[in-house]
Short mmCIF file of C-alpha atoms in Angstrom, two decimals:
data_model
loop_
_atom_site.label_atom_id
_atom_site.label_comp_id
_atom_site.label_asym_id
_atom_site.label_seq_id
_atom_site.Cartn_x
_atom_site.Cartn_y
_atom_site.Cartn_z
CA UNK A 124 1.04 43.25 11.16
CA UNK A 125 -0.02 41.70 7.86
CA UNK A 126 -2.67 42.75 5.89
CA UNK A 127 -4.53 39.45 4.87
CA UNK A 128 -7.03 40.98 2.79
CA UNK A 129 -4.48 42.12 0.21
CA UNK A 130 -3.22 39.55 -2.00
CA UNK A 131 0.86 39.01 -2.23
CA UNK A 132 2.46 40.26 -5.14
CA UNK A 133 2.82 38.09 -8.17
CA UNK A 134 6.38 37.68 -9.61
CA UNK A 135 8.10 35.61 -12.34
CA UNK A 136 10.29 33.06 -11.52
CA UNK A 137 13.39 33.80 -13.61
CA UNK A 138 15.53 30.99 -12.43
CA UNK A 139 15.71 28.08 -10.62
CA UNK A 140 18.51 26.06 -9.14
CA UNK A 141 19.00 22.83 -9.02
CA UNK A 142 21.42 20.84 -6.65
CA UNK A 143 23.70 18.66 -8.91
CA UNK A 144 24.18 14.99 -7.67
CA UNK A 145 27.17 13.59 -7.23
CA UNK A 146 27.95 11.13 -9.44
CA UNK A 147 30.17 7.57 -9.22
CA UNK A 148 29.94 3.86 -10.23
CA UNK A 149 29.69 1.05 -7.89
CA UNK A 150 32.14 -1.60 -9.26
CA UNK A 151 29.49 -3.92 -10.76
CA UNK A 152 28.43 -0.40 -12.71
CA UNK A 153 25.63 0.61 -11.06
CA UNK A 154 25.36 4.77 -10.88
CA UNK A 155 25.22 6.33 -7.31
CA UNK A 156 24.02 9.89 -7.19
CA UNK A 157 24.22 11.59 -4.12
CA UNK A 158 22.55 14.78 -3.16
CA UNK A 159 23.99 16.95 -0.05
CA UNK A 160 21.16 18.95 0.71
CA UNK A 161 22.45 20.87 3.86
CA UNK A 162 22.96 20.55 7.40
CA UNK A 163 19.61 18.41 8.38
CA UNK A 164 20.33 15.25 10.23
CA UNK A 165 18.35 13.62 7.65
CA UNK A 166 19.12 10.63 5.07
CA UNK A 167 17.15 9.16 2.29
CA UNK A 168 18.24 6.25 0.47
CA UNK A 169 16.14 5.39 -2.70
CA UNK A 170 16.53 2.23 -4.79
CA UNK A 171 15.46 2.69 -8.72
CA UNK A 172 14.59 -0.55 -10.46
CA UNK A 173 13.51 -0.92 -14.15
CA UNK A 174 10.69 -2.81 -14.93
CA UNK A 175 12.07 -4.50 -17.82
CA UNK A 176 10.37 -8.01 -17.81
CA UNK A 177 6.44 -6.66 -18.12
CA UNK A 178 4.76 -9.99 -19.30
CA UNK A 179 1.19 -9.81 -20.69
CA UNK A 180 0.49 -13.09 -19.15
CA UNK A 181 2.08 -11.56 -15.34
CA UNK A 182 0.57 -8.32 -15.35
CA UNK A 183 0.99 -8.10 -11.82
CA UNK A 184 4.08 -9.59 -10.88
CA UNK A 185 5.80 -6.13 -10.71
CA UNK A 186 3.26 -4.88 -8.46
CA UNK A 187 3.27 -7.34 -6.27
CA UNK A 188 6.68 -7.79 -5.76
CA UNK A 189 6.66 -4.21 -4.76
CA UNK A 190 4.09 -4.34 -2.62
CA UNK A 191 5.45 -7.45 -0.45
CA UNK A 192 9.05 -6.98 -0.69
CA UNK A 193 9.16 -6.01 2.74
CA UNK A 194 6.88 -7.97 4.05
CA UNK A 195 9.33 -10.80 5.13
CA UNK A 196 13.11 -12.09 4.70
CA UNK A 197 14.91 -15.21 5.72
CA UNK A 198 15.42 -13.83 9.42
CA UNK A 199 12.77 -10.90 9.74
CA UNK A 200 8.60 -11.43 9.73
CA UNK A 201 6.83 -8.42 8.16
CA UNK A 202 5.88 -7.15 12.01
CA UNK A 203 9.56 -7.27 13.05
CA UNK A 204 10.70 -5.29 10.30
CA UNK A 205 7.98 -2.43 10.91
CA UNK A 206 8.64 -2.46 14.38
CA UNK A 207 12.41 -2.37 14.15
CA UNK A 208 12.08 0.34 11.42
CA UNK A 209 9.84 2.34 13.63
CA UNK A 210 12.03 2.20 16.73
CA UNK A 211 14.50 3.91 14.82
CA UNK A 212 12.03 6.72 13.72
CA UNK A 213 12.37 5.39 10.28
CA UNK A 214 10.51 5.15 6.90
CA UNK A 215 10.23 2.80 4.37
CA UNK A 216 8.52 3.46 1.73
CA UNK A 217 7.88 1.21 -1.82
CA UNK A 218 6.69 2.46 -5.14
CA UNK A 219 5.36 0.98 -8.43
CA UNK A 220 5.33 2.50 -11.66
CA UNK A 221 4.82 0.78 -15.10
CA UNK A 222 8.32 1.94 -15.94
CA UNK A 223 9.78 1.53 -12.28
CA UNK A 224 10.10 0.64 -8.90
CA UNK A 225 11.55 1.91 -5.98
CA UNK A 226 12.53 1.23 -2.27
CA UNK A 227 12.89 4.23 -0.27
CA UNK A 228 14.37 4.45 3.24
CA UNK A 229 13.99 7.82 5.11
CA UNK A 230 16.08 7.54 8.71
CA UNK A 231 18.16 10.07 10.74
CA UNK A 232 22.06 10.20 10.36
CA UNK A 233 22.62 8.74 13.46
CA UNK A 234 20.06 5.78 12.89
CA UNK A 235 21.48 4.56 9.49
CA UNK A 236 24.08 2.07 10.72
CA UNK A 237 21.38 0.52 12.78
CA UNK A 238 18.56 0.34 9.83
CA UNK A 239 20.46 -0.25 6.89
CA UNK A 240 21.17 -4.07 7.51
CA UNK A 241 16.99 -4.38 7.35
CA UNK A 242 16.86 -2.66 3.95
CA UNK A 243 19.61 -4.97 3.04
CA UNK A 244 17.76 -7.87 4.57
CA UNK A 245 14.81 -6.60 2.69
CA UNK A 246 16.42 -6.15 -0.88
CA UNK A 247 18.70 -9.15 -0.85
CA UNK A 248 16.54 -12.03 1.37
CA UNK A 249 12.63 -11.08 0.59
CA UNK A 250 10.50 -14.66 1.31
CA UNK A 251 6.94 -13.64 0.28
CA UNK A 252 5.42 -15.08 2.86
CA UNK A 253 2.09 -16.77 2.02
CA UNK A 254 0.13 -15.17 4.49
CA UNK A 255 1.34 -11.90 3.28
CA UNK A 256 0.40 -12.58 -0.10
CA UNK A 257 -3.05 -13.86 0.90
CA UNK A 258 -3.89 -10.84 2.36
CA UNK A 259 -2.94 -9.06 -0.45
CA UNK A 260 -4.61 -10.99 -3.04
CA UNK A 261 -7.62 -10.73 -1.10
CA UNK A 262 -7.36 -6.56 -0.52
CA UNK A 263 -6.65 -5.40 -4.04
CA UNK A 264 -9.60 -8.02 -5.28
CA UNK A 265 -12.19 -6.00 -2.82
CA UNK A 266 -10.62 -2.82 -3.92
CA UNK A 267 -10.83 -3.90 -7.77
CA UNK A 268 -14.90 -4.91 -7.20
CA UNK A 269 -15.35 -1.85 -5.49
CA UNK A 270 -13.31 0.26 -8.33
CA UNK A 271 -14.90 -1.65 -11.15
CA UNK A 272 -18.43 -0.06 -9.75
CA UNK A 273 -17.41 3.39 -10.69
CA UNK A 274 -17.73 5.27 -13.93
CA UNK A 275 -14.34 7.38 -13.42
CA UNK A 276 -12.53 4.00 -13.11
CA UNK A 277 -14.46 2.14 -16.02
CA UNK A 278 -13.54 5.23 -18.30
CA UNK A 279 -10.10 5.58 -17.46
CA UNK A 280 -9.36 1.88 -17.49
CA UNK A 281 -10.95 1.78 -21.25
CA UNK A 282 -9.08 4.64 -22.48
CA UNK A 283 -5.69 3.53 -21.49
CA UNK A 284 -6.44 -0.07 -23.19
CA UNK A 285 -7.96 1.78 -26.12
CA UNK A 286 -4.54 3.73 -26.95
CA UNK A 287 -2.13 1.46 -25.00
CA UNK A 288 -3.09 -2.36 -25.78
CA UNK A 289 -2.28 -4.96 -23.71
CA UNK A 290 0.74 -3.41 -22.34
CA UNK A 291 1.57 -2.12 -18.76
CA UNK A 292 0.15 1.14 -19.59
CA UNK A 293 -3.07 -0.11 -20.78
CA UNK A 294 -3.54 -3.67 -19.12
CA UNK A 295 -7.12 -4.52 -17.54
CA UNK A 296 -6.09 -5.99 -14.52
CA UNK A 297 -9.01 -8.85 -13.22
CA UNK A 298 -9.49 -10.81 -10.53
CA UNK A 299 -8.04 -14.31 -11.89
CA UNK A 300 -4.76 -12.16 -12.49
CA UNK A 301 -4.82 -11.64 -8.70
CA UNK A 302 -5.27 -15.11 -8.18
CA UNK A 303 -2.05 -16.49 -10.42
CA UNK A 304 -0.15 -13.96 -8.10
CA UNK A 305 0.02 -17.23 -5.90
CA UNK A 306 1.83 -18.77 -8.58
CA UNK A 307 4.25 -16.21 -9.34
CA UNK A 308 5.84 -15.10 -6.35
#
């Protein structure tokens, strides 16, 4: 039986191996890298995209479009599309960074012929539905009062503006940029 009250021995990690991706070029250019991690019935399917049109005036546009992108297309409402991805055991999944943002779809083997005509719906036909956006106007304004309250998020927020500017490393987001979100999208 192990003997929890000794601590496991220590050793150096001498090495570590990566898995290389497999690399090719769609014919418009775009790189594909694909990873074969082993024998799990498992797929995930990440989209990269370069912020590359940060405008001082539109701090939030980036965020916003990743937040809602999947929140509606031409034929799916925001509820369809999380209860057709759920019926396949899916995950989507959408990140924002000031550099990039991504779309991530985590599905089973079997299931990716059924979900990936909803991704594409979602990266090709994305309406921004009003409602949608309303609701997310109105949550990240709460969340910014209740953020702009604390001394953690005061001090961080200054520093980043104090070294970064006006840039999307060091922008003070504010309500009224919130509000031309309306505008925007």
């Amino acid at each position: 039986m192990l003997n929890r009250t000794l601590a496991p021995e220590s050793l150096q990690v001498n090495e570590i191996k990566f898995l290389e991706p497999l690399t090719q070029h769609l014919d418009n250019g775009i790189p594909v890298f694909t990873i074969n991690a082993g024998k799990q019935e498992l797929v995930r399917i990440e989209f990269i995209f370069e912020n590359v049109n940060w405008d001082a005036s539109k701090p939030l546009q980036a965020v916003g479009v990743s937040h809602l992108i999947n929140n509606g297309t031409d034929k799916l409402s925001a509820k369809e599309i999380a209860d057709k991805v759920d019926y396949y055991g899916a995950f989507l999944q959408t990140e924002y960074g000031a550099d990039q943002s991504s779309v991530k779809l985590y599905t089973l083997n079997k299931h990716l012929s059924s979900v990936l005509p909803i991704l594409r719906s979602i990266l090709n036909e994305s309406i921004f539905p009003e409602q949608e956006l309303a609701i997310f106007v109105q949550n990240q304004k709460q969340s910014l009062q209740v953020n702009l309250q604390k001394n953690d998020f005061l001090a961080r927020r200054q520093f980043a503006n104090s070294i970064f500017g006006n840039t999307p490393y060091g922008s003070n987001i504010e309500a009224e940029d919130y509000n031309a979100l309306k505008e925007m999208i």
